[in-house]
């Protein structure tokens, strides 16, 4: 009889392994639908705009240098001295800068998928230190290779300049500048620039204070807006009616307020925290990763990602099947009512189908409602089947209520990201305790005697 018991346990274990196949197929379907959503985001980004990163303004002072070099002359079989010329840029960052961003959000739909996009009004003002510029000009003109200055310009870099709704307004010395496409900077190519007068060099030498500027920019973007801090002292304020912000990057807000009506966040950053000048030198040498890592900002977070929550639910699918099978097995042993492996398999499939119902419904209705409907459908199906095979309305009700309770606990686990592991562990521990308590008086050497 012990061999019959072992054979029964082995059969149940084999069924659990077989049911991993439909669970894996359902999980693959969830990943496939999630990849469809990622493709939709990419498609919308191609026609709208993608995520936006703002950098600037930067004062660029180009100059020509000349130096001697040695070139091998194969005819003379010796090195010959040649004079070469080239262009270099001097980059000046603002001494201080205040940036305000107002995000007006909306949802863009494609099929059943939706993606948050925004229209952003960026207002920035600040000033460049005349003393710093004069010192940098003096240092450059004192080197032997220097020849002459070229036309200076202001550059503003954007990750996706297609999002510029209208020509930006940039005032310099209280005069509006003519904006042109492109940054004219090799390592920040996307954006705009504004040429400055050659008289600027004389004006800066004569000016004793800072050079003021102000910028107005209307910018479209999708999901994320980020800023790279360049100024020695920089303050950033971002506001929106979107109620679910996710702050990211090298710097978190110094203050923030998040309500159901939207959010506001403020940053205050200095060059002591960014070391931006050294990171710029690294970027000029071809490695812009340290500089780009300074970016901070906000993402328009979608609080209910049905695919992430459905994927998390399927990870507990095996435990569900194990719980139901253990309950069946204990009932079978206690009541000496033999259950066929096919009956185990059908109940296991009912548990697996729950996840397929969940993902298909949650794409069209609220996730919580989809979860409730899926639970009611599957528990009702199990109750009708339990009542027939267990031949008892009371026992079938107990089984169905137990399954309903487990589904309720799973919902709490899914919704509670911070305590998901703890709640899952407690569920497993409690289930094992219930099984051990229920079977504490079973004599396993005699329990299969009814099969004689």
PDB file of C-alpha atoms in Angstrom, residues 34-310:
ATOM      1  CA  UNK A  34       4.196  44.031 -22.992  1.00  0.00           C
ATOM      2  CA  UNK A  35       6.552  44.139 -25.976  1.00  0.00           C
ATOM      3  CA  UNK A  36       3.629  45.293 -28.140  1.00  0.00           C
ATOM      4  CA  UNK A  37       3.154  48.198 -25.740  1.00  0.00           C
ATOM      5  CA  UNK A  38       6.857  49.073 -26.021  1.00  0.00           C
ATOM      6  CA  UNK A  39       6.488  49.069 -29.816  1.00  0.00           C
ATOM      7  CA  UNK A  40       3.474  51.368 -29.499  1.00  0.00           C
ATOM      8  CA  UNK A  41       5.544  53.777 -27.401  1.00  0.00           C
ATOM      9  CA  UNK A  42       8.245  53.758 -30.052  1.00  0.00           C
ATOM     10  CA  UNK A  43       5.665  54.339 -32.782  1.00  0.00           C
ATOM     11  CA  UNK A  44       4.149  57.296 -30.927  1.00  0.00           C
ATOM     12  CA  UNK A  45       7.628  58.687 -30.243  1.00  0.00           C
ATOM     13  CA  UNK A  46       8.380  58.575 -33.966  1.00  0.00           C
ATOM     14  CA  UNK A  47       5.295  60.631 -34.828  1.00  0.00           C
ATOM     15  CA  UNK A  48       5.100  62.807 -31.692  1.00  0.00           C
ATOM     16  CA  UNK A  49       8.508  63.011 -29.971  1.00  0.00           C
ATOM     17  CA  UNK A  50      10.433  60.860 -27.528  1.00  0.00           C
ATOM     18  CA  UNK A  51      11.726  61.629 -24.059  1.00  0.00           C
ATOM     19  CA  UNK A  52      13.292  65.060 -23.711  1.00  0.00           C
ATOM     20  CA  UNK A  53      16.542  66.121 -22.082  1.00  0.00           C
ATOM     21  CA  UNK A  54      17.396  69.827 -21.811  1.00  0.00           C
ATOM     22  CA  UNK A  55      20.944  71.173 -21.737  1.00  0.00           C
ATOM     23  CA  UNK A  56      21.955  74.787 -21.878  1.00  0.00           C
ATOM     24  CA  UNK A  57      22.366  77.516 -22.620  1.00  0.00           C
ATOM     25  CA  UNK A  58      26.112  77.274 -23.273  1.00  0.00           C
ATOM     26  CA  UNK A  59      28.235  80.174 -24.492  1.00  0.00           C
ATOM     27  CA  UNK A  60      30.613  78.872 -27.192  1.00  0.00           C
ATOM     28  CA  UNK A  61      33.667  80.949 -28.148  1.00  0.00           C
ATOM     29  CA  UNK A  62      35.386  79.418 -31.228  1.00  0.00           C
ATOM     30  CA  UNK A  63      38.977  80.285 -32.058  1.00  0.00           C
ATOM     31  CA  UNK A  64      41.659  79.240 -34.545  1.00  0.00           C
ATOM     32  CA  UNK A  65      44.961  77.788 -33.385  1.00  0.00           C
ATOM     33  CA  UNK A  66      48.192  77.139 -35.219  1.00  0.00           C
ATOM     34  CA  UNK A  67      50.969  74.713 -34.390  1.00  0.00           C
ATOM     35  CA  UNK A  68      54.024  73.066 -35.854  1.00  0.00           C
ATOM     36  CA  UNK A  69      54.098  69.376 -36.613  1.00  0.00           C
ATOM     37  CA  UNK A  70      56.569  66.926 -38.097  1.00  0.00           C
ATOM     38  CA  UNK A  71      55.659  64.912 -41.194  1.00  0.00           C
ATOM     39  CA  UNK A  72      57.797  62.128 -42.663  1.00  0.00           C
ATOM     40  CA  UNK A  73      59.152  62.960 -46.132  1.00  0.00           C
ATOM     41  CA  UNK A  74      59.903  59.683 -47.944  1.00  0.00           C
ATOM     42  CA  UNK A  75      61.969  61.405 -50.655  1.00  0.00           C
ATOM     43  CA  UNK A  76      64.236  63.223 -48.211  1.00  0.00           C
ATOM     44  CA  UNK A  77      63.956  60.291 -45.807  1.00  0.00           C
ATOM     45  CA  UNK A  78      63.513  62.605 -42.854  1.00  0.00           C
ATOM     46  CA  UNK A  79      60.847  64.483 -40.917  1.00  0.00           C
ATOM     47  CA  UNK A  80      59.868  67.902 -42.236  1.00  0.00           C
ATOM     48  CA  UNK A  81      58.335  70.681 -40.159  1.00  0.00           C
ATOM     49  CA  UNK A  82      54.848  71.796 -41.289  1.00  0.00           C
ATOM     50  CA  UNK A  83      52.490  74.423 -39.923  1.00  0.00           C
ATOM     51  CA  UNK A  84      48.927  73.300 -39.229  1.00  0.00           C
ATOM     52  CA  UNK A  85      45.801  75.214 -38.254  1.00  0.00           C
ATOM     53  CA  UNK A  86      42.647  74.039 -36.541  1.00  0.00           C
ATOM     54  CA  UNK A  87      39.543  75.218 -34.758  1.00  0.00           C
ATOM     55  CA  UNK A  88      38.860  74.870 -31.044  1.00  0.00           C
ATOM     56  CA  UNK A  89      35.927  75.874 -28.868  1.00  0.00           C
ATOM     57  CA  UNK A  90      35.861  77.415 -25.420  1.00  0.00           C
ATOM     58  CA  UNK A  91      32.703  76.572 -23.469  1.00  0.00           C
ATOM     59  CA  UNK A  92      31.316  78.889 -20.803  1.00  0.00           C
ATOM     60  CA  UNK A  93      28.503  77.780 -18.487  1.00  0.00           C
ATOM     61  CA  UNK A  94      26.117  80.182 -16.697  1.00  0.00           C
ATOM     62  CA  UNK A  95      27.117  81.548 -13.322  1.00  0.00           C
ATOM     63  CA  UNK A  96      23.515  81.186 -12.144  1.00  0.00           C
ATOM     64  CA  UNK A  97      20.304  79.912 -13.694  1.00  0.00           C
ATOM     65  CA  UNK A  98      16.655  79.442 -12.715  1.00  0.00           C
ATOM     66  CA  UNK A  99      14.543  77.087 -14.820  1.00  0.00           C
ATOM     67  CA  UNK A 100      10.788  76.608 -14.561  1.00  0.00           C
ATOM     68  CA  UNK A 101       8.951  73.831 -16.399  1.00  0.00           C
ATOM     69  CA  UNK A 102       5.184  73.439 -16.710  1.00  0.00           C
ATOM     70  CA  UNK A 103       4.071  70.069 -18.119  1.00  0.00           C
ATOM     71  CA  UNK A 104       0.602  69.827 -19.641  1.00  0.00           C
ATOM     72  CA  UNK A 105      -0.097  66.114 -20.021  1.00  0.00           C
ATOM     73  CA  UNK A 106      -2.447  64.090 -22.181  1.00  0.00           C
ATOM     74  CA  UNK A 107      -2.848  60.464 -23.234  1.00  0.00           C
ATOM     75  CA  UNK A 108      -2.190  59.233 -26.758  1.00  0.00           C
ATOM     76  CA  UNK A 109      -3.955  56.020 -27.814  1.00  0.00           C
ATOM     77  CA  UNK A 110      -3.048  53.433 -30.378  1.00  0.00           C
ATOM     78  CA  UNK A 111      -5.408  50.477 -30.348  1.00  0.00           C
ATOM     79  CA  UNK A 112      -5.881  49.374 -26.743  1.00  0.00           C
ATOM     80  CA  UNK A 113      -2.621  50.946 -25.607  1.00  0.00           C
ATOM     81  CA  UNK A 114      -2.171  54.426 -24.155  1.00  0.00           C
ATOM     82  CA  UNK A 115       0.972  56.468 -23.559  1.00  0.00           C
ATOM     83  CA  UNK A 116       1.290  59.738 -21.588  1.00  0.00           C
ATOM     84  CA  UNK A 117       2.735  62.658 -23.564  1.00  0.00           C
ATOM     85  CA  UNK A 118       3.164  66.300 -22.634  1.00  0.00           C
ATOM     86  CA  UNK A 119       3.558  69.865 -23.855  1.00  0.00           C
ATOM     87  CA  UNK A 120       6.219  71.640 -21.839  1.00  0.00           C
ATOM     88  CA  UNK A 121       6.649  75.370 -21.320  1.00  0.00           C
ATOM     89  CA  UNK A 122      10.251  76.010 -20.285  1.00  0.00           C
ATOM     90  CA  UNK A 123      11.264  79.408 -18.933  1.00  0.00           C
ATOM     91  CA  UNK A 124      14.898  79.961 -17.945  1.00  0.00           C
ATOM     92  CA  UNK A 125      16.828  83.011 -16.882  1.00  0.00           C
ATOM     93  CA  UNK A 126      20.265  83.630 -15.480  1.00  0.00           C
ATOM     94  CA  UNK A 127      23.596  85.204 -16.216  1.00  0.00           C
ATOM     95  CA  UNK A 128      27.168  84.514 -17.322  1.00  0.00           C
ATOM     96  CA  UNK A 129      30.045  85.813 -15.219  1.00  0.00           C
ATOM     97  CA  UNK A 130      31.920  88.514 -17.108  1.00  0.00           C
ATOM     98  CA  UNK A 131      34.957  88.055 -14.873  1.00  0.00           C
ATOM     99  CA  UNK A 132      35.168  84.350 -15.726  1.00  0.00           C
ATOM    100  CA  UNK A 133      34.839  85.066 -19.447  1.00  0.00           C
ATOM    101  CA  UNK A 134      37.535  87.752 -19.329  1.00  0.00           C
ATOM    102  CA  UNK A 135      39.920  85.435 -17.490  1.00  0.00           C
ATOM    103  CA  UNK A 136      39.286  82.617 -19.963  1.00  0.00           C
ATOM    104  CA  UNK A 137      39.811  84.982 -22.925  1.00  0.00           C
ATOM    105  CA  UNK A 138      43.108  86.161 -21.460  1.00  0.00           C
ATOM    106  CA  UNK A 139      44.314  82.602 -20.898  1.00  0.00           C
ATOM    107  CA  UNK A 140      43.559  81.593 -24.499  1.00  0.00           C
ATOM    108  CA  UNK A 141      45.158  84.661 -26.122  1.00  0.00           C
ATOM    109  CA  UNK A 142      48.367  84.119 -24.160  1.00  0.00           C
ATOM    110  CA  UNK A 143      49.102  80.719 -25.672  1.00  0.00           C
ATOM    111  CA  UNK A 144      51.480  80.659 -28.647  1.00  0.00           C
ATOM    112  CA  UNK A 145      49.157  78.668 -30.902  1.00  0.00           C
ATOM    113  CA  UNK A 146      46.299  81.194 -30.757  1.00  0.00           C
ATOM    114  CA  UNK A 147      45.531  83.087 -33.986  1.00  0.00           C
ATOM    115  CA  UNK A 148      42.103  84.738 -33.770  1.00  0.00           C
ATOM    116  CA  UNK A 149      38.565  84.492 -32.459  1.00  0.00           C
ATOM    117  CA  UNK A 150      35.636  83.480 -34.632  1.00  0.00           C
ATOM    118  CA  UNK A 151      31.922  84.262 -34.380  1.00  0.00           C
ATOM    119  CA  UNK A 152      30.597  83.260 -30.928  1.00  0.00           C
ATOM    120  CA  UNK A 153      27.192  81.686 -30.375  1.00  0.00           C
ATOM    121  CA  UNK A 154      24.820  80.329 -27.741  1.00  0.00           C
ATOM    122  CA  UNK A 155      23.903  76.627 -27.902  1.00  0.00           C
ATOM    123  CA  UNK A 156      20.936  74.784 -26.394  1.00  0.00           C
ATOM    124  CA  UNK A 157      20.888  70.993 -26.693  1.00  0.00           C
ATOM    125  CA  UNK A 158      17.746  68.836 -26.746  1.00  0.00           C
ATOM    126  CA  UNK A 159      17.454  65.079 -27.064  1.00  0.00           C
ATOM    127  CA  UNK A 160      14.660  65.405 -29.658  1.00  0.00           C
ATOM    128  CA  UNK A 161      14.439  68.850 -31.341  1.00  0.00           C
ATOM    129  CA  UNK A 162      11.342  67.702 -33.281  1.00  0.00           C
ATOM    130  CA  UNK A 163       9.445  68.627 -30.136  1.00  0.00           C
ATOM    131  CA  UNK A 164      10.060  72.366 -30.581  1.00  0.00           C
ATOM    132  CA  UNK A 165       6.571  73.743 -31.261  1.00  0.00           C
ATOM    133  CA  UNK A 166       7.649  77.227 -32.268  1.00  0.00           C
ATOM    134  CA  UNK A 167      10.825  79.251 -32.576  1.00  0.00           C
ATOM    135  CA  UNK A 168      12.334  79.698 -29.093  1.00  0.00           C
ATOM    136  CA  UNK A 169      12.817  83.193 -27.705  1.00  0.00           C
ATOM    137  CA  UNK A 170      16.327  83.830 -26.412  1.00  0.00           C
ATOM    138  CA  UNK A 171      17.280  87.289 -25.147  1.00  0.00           C
ATOM    139  CA  UNK A 172      20.935  88.235 -24.632  1.00  0.00           C
ATOM    140  CA  UNK A 173      21.904  91.628 -23.239  1.00  0.00           C
ATOM    141  CA  UNK A 174      18.127  92.276 -23.416  1.00  0.00           C
ATOM    142  CA  UNK A 175      18.224  91.784 -27.197  1.00  0.00           C
ATOM    143  CA  UNK A 176      16.364  88.980 -28.958  1.00  0.00           C
ATOM    144  CA  UNK A 177      18.641  86.616 -30.857  1.00  0.00           C
ATOM    145  CA  UNK A 178      18.037  84.833 -34.147  1.00  0.00           C
ATOM    146  CA  UNK A 179      17.625  81.094 -33.456  1.00  0.00           C
ATOM    147  CA  UNK A 180      18.965  78.547 -35.943  1.00  0.00           C
ATOM    148  CA  UNK A 181      18.786  74.721 -36.002  1.00  0.00           C
ATOM    149  CA  UNK A 182      21.672  72.599 -34.737  1.00  0.00           C
ATOM    150  CA  UNK A 183      23.983  73.187 -31.790  1.00  0.00           C
ATOM    151  CA  UNK A 184      27.264  73.406 -33.787  1.00  0.00           C
ATOM    152  CA  UNK A 185      28.774  71.225 -31.047  1.00  0.00           C
ATOM    153  CA  UNK A 186      30.107  67.848 -32.175  1.00  0.00           C
ATOM    154  CA  UNK A 187      29.150  65.899 -29.034  1.00  0.00           C
ATOM    155  CA  UNK A 188      25.700  67.558 -28.540  1.00  0.00           C
ATOM    156  CA  UNK A 189      24.445  67.783 -32.100  1.00  0.00           C
ATOM    157  CA  UNK A 190      20.679  67.933 -31.529  1.00  0.00           C
ATOM    158  CA  UNK A 191      19.249  71.314 -30.611  1.00  0.00           C
ATOM    159  CA  UNK A 192      19.493  74.971 -31.632  1.00  0.00           C
ATOM    160  CA  UNK A 193      22.025  77.809 -31.565  1.00  0.00           C
ATOM    161  CA  UNK A 194      21.973  81.583 -31.782  1.00  0.00           C
ATOM    162  CA  UNK A 195      24.897  83.479 -33.423  1.00  0.00           C
ATOM    163  CA  UNK A 196      26.342  86.433 -31.500  1.00  0.00           C
ATOM    164  CA  UNK A 197      28.076  89.536 -32.750  1.00  0.00           C
ATOM    165  CA  UNK A 198      31.858  89.641 -33.080  1.00  0.00           C
ATOM    166  CA  UNK A 199      31.664  92.819 -30.983  1.00  0.00           C
ATOM    167  CA  UNK A 200      30.813  90.543 -28.068  1.00  0.00           C
ATOM    168  CA  UNK A 201      34.503  90.124 -27.228  1.00  0.00           C
ATOM    169  CA  UNK A 202      34.909  93.878 -26.763  1.00  0.00           C
ATOM    170  CA  UNK A 203      31.598  94.153 -24.928  1.00  0.00           C
ATOM    171  CA  UNK A 204      32.591  91.452 -22.475  1.00  0.00           C
ATOM    172  CA  UNK A 205      35.956  93.066 -21.801  1.00  0.00           C
ATOM    173  CA  UNK A 206      34.203  96.353 -21.071  1.00  0.00           C
ATOM    174  CA  UNK A 207      31.350  94.872 -19.049  1.00  0.00           C
ATOM    175  CA  UNK A 208      31.968  94.587 -15.327  1.00  0.00           C
ATOM    176  CA  UNK A 209      28.987  92.532 -14.221  1.00  0.00           C
ATOM    177  CA  UNK A 210      27.225  89.417 -15.407  1.00  0.00           C
ATOM    178  CA  UNK A 211      25.646  89.069 -18.830  1.00  0.00           C
ATOM    179  CA  UNK A 212      21.907  88.368 -18.402  1.00  0.00           C
ATOM    180  CA  UNK A 213      19.871  86.033 -20.584  1.00  0.00           C
ATOM    181  CA  UNK A 214      16.353  84.641 -20.611  1.00  0.00           C
ATOM    182  CA  UNK A 215      14.816  81.815 -22.624  1.00  0.00           C
ATOM    183  CA  UNK A 216      11.254  80.795 -23.514  1.00  0.00           C
ATOM    184  CA  UNK A 217      10.828  77.367 -25.096  1.00  0.00           C
ATOM    185  CA  UNK A 218       7.713  75.341 -25.969  1.00  0.00           C
ATOM    186  CA  UNK A 219       8.610  71.689 -26.120  1.00  0.00           C
ATOM    187  CA  UNK A 220       6.683  68.475 -26.779  1.00  0.00           C
ATOM    188  CA  UNK A 221       7.819  65.198 -25.266  1.00  0.00           C
ATOM    189  CA  UNK A 222       6.770  61.754 -24.083  1.00  0.00           C
ATOM    190  CA  UNK A 223       6.865  60.292 -20.584  1.00  0.00           C
ATOM    191  CA  UNK A 224      10.127  61.868 -19.372  1.00  0.00           C
ATOM    192  CA  UNK A 225      11.635  65.335 -19.034  1.00  0.00           C
ATOM    193  CA  UNK A 226      15.210  65.684 -17.797  1.00  0.00           C
ATOM    194  CA  UNK A 227      17.696  68.491 -17.190  1.00  0.00           C
ATOM    195  CA  UNK A 228      21.483  68.450 -17.160  1.00  0.00           C
ATOM    196  CA  UNK A 229      22.822  70.933 -14.587  1.00  0.00           C
ATOM    197  CA  UNK A 230      25.441  73.257 -16.089  1.00  0.00           C
ATOM    198  CA  UNK A 231      25.304  76.457 -14.035  1.00  0.00           C
ATOM    199  CA  UNK A 232      27.448  76.977 -10.971  1.00  0.00           C
ATOM    200  CA  UNK A 233      24.240  77.668  -9.065  1.00  0.00           C
ATOM    201  CA  UNK A 234      21.095  76.203 -10.544  1.00  0.00           C
ATOM    202  CA  UNK A 235      17.501  75.950  -9.369  1.00  0.00           C
ATOM    203  CA  UNK A 236      14.881  73.931 -11.238  1.00  0.00           C
ATOM    204  CA  UNK A 237      11.136  73.829 -10.726  1.00  0.00           C
ATOM    205  CA  UNK A 238       8.860  71.330 -12.500  1.00  0.00           C
ATOM    206  CA  UNK A 239       5.066  71.335 -12.182  1.00  0.00           C
ATOM    207  CA  UNK A 240       2.334  69.243 -13.764  1.00  0.00           C
ATOM    208  CA  UNK A 241      -1.237  68.047 -13.314  1.00  0.00           C
ATOM    209  CA  UNK A 242      -0.041  64.428 -13.641  1.00  0.00           C
ATOM    210  CA  UNK A 243      -0.651  62.782 -10.243  1.00  0.00           C
ATOM    211  CA  UNK A 244       1.941  59.999 -10.510  1.00  0.00           C
ATOM    212  CA  UNK A 245       5.480  61.409 -10.910  1.00  0.00           C
ATOM    213  CA  UNK A 246       8.593  59.286 -10.673  1.00  0.00           C
ATOM    214  CA  UNK A 247      11.707  61.350  -9.926  1.00  0.00           C
ATOM    215  CA  UNK A 248      14.964  59.981 -11.271  1.00  0.00           C
ATOM    216  CA  UNK A 249      18.582  60.833 -11.891  1.00  0.00           C
ATOM    217  CA  UNK A 250      21.650  61.956 -10.003  1.00  0.00           C
ATOM    218  CA  UNK A 251      19.712  64.444  -7.847  1.00  0.00           C
ATOM    219  CA  UNK A 252      16.353  64.071  -6.142  1.00  0.00           C
ATOM    220  CA  UNK A 253      14.151  67.113  -5.451  1.00  0.00           C
ATOM    221  CA  UNK A 254      15.027  69.200  -2.423  1.00  0.00           C
ATOM    222  CA  UNK A 255      11.275  69.681  -1.956  1.00  0.00           C
ATOM    223  CA  UNK A 256       8.217  68.190  -3.612  1.00  0.00           C
ATOM    224  CA  UNK A 257       4.461  68.065  -3.253  1.00  0.00           C
ATOM    225  CA  UNK A 258       2.409  65.277  -4.822  1.00  0.00           C
ATOM    226  CA  UNK A 259      -1.392  65.236  -4.684  1.00  0.00           C
ATOM    227  CA  UNK A 260      -4.246  63.789  -6.701  1.00  0.00           C
ATOM    228  CA  UNK A 261      -4.341  67.095  -8.629  1.00  0.00           C
ATOM    229  CA  UNK A 262      -0.700  66.940  -9.726  1.00  0.00           C
ATOM    230  CA  UNK A 263       2.790  67.570  -8.422  1.00  0.00           C
ATOM    231  CA  UNK A 264       5.446  70.217  -8.009  1.00  0.00           C
ATOM    232  CA  UNK A 265       9.147  69.609  -7.384  1.00  0.00           C
ATOM    233  CA  UNK A 266      12.157  71.854  -6.821  1.00  0.00           C
ATOM    234  CA  UNK A 267      15.891  71.218  -7.125  1.00  0.00           C
ATOM    235  CA  UNK A 268      18.854  73.339  -6.020  1.00  0.00           C
ATOM    236  CA  UNK A 269      22.233  72.210  -7.329  1.00  0.00           C
ATOM    237  CA  UNK A 270      25.733  73.712  -7.326  1.00  0.00           C
ATOM    238  CA  UNK A 271      28.850  72.924  -9.335  1.00  0.00           C
ATOM    239  CA  UNK A 272      30.434  71.466  -6.180  1.00  0.00           C
ATOM    240  CA  UNK A 273      28.009  68.554  -6.541  1.00  0.00           C
ATOM    241  CA  UNK A 274      28.316  68.152 -10.316  1.00  0.00           C
ATOM    242  CA  UNK A 275      32.017  68.801 -11.116  1.00  0.00           C
ATOM    243  CA  UNK A 276      30.623  69.684 -14.530  1.00  0.00           C
ATOM    244  CA  UNK A 277      33.784  71.274 -15.986  1.00  0.00           C
ATOM    245  CA  UNK A 278      35.904  68.142 -15.545  1.00  0.00           C
ATOM    246  CA  UNK A 279      33.111  65.967 -16.911  1.00  0.00           C
ATOM    247  CA  UNK A 280      32.906  68.275 -19.938  1.00  0.00           C
ATOM    248  CA  UNK A 281      36.613  67.688 -20.663  1.00  0.00           C
ATOM    249  CA  UNK A 282      35.971  63.946 -20.511  1.00  0.00           C
ATOM    250  CA  UNK A 283      33.043  64.374 -22.916  1.00  0.00           C
ATOM    251  CA  UNK A 284      35.185  66.354 -25.352  1.00  0.00           C
ATOM    252  CA  UNK A 285      37.625  63.449 -25.373  1.00  0.00           C
ATOM    253  CA  UNK A 286      34.867  61.064 -26.483  1.00  0.00           C
ATOM    254  CA  UNK A 287      33.422  59.721 -23.217  1.00  0.00           C
ATOM    255  CA  UNK A 288      30.178  61.570 -22.433  1.00  0.00           C
ATOM    256  CA  UNK A 289      28.783  58.932 -20.063  1.00  0.00           C
ATOM    257  CA  UNK A 290      29.933  60.676 -16.828  1.00  0.00           C
ATOM    258  CA  UNK A 291      28.460  63.953 -18.081  1.00  0.00           C
ATOM    259  CA  UNK A 292      25.131  62.397 -19.152  1.00  0.00           C
ATOM    260  CA  UNK A 293      24.832  60.691 -15.760  1.00  0.00           C
ATOM    261  CA  UNK A 294      24.301  64.133 -14.210  1.00  0.00           C
ATOM    262  CA  UNK A 295      20.797  64.270 -15.706  1.00  0.00           C
ATOM    263  CA  UNK A 296      17.830  64.449 -13.358  1.00  0.00           C
ATOM    264  CA  UNK A 297      14.136  64.985 -13.877  1.00  0.00           C
ATOM    265  CA  UNK A 298      10.720  63.365 -13.746  1.00  0.00           C
ATOM    266  CA  UNK A 299       8.914  60.524 -15.501  1.00  0.00           C
ATOM    267  CA  UNK A 300       5.158  60.422 -15.938  1.00  0.00           C
ATOM    268  CA  UNK A 301       4.729  57.097 -14.165  1.00  0.00           C
ATOM    269  CA  UNK A 302       1.777  54.838 -14.949  1.00  0.00           C
ATOM    270  CA  UNK A 303       0.797  53.417 -11.547  1.00  0.00           C
ATOM    271  CA  UNK A 304      -1.095  50.400 -12.908  1.00  0.00           C
ATOM    272  CA  UNK A 305       1.045  48.509 -15.373  1.00  0.00           C
ATOM    273  CA  UNK A 306      -1.223  45.542 -16.080  1.00  0.00           C
ATOM    274  CA  UNK A 307       1.584  43.529 -17.655  1.00  0.00           C
ATOM    275  CA  UNK A 308       3.960  43.935 -14.739  1.00  0.00           C
ATOM    276  CA  UNK A 309       1.244  42.999 -12.238  1.00  0.00           C
ATOM    277  CA  UNK A 310       0.017  40.067 -14.337  1.00  0.00           C
TER     278      UNK A 310
END
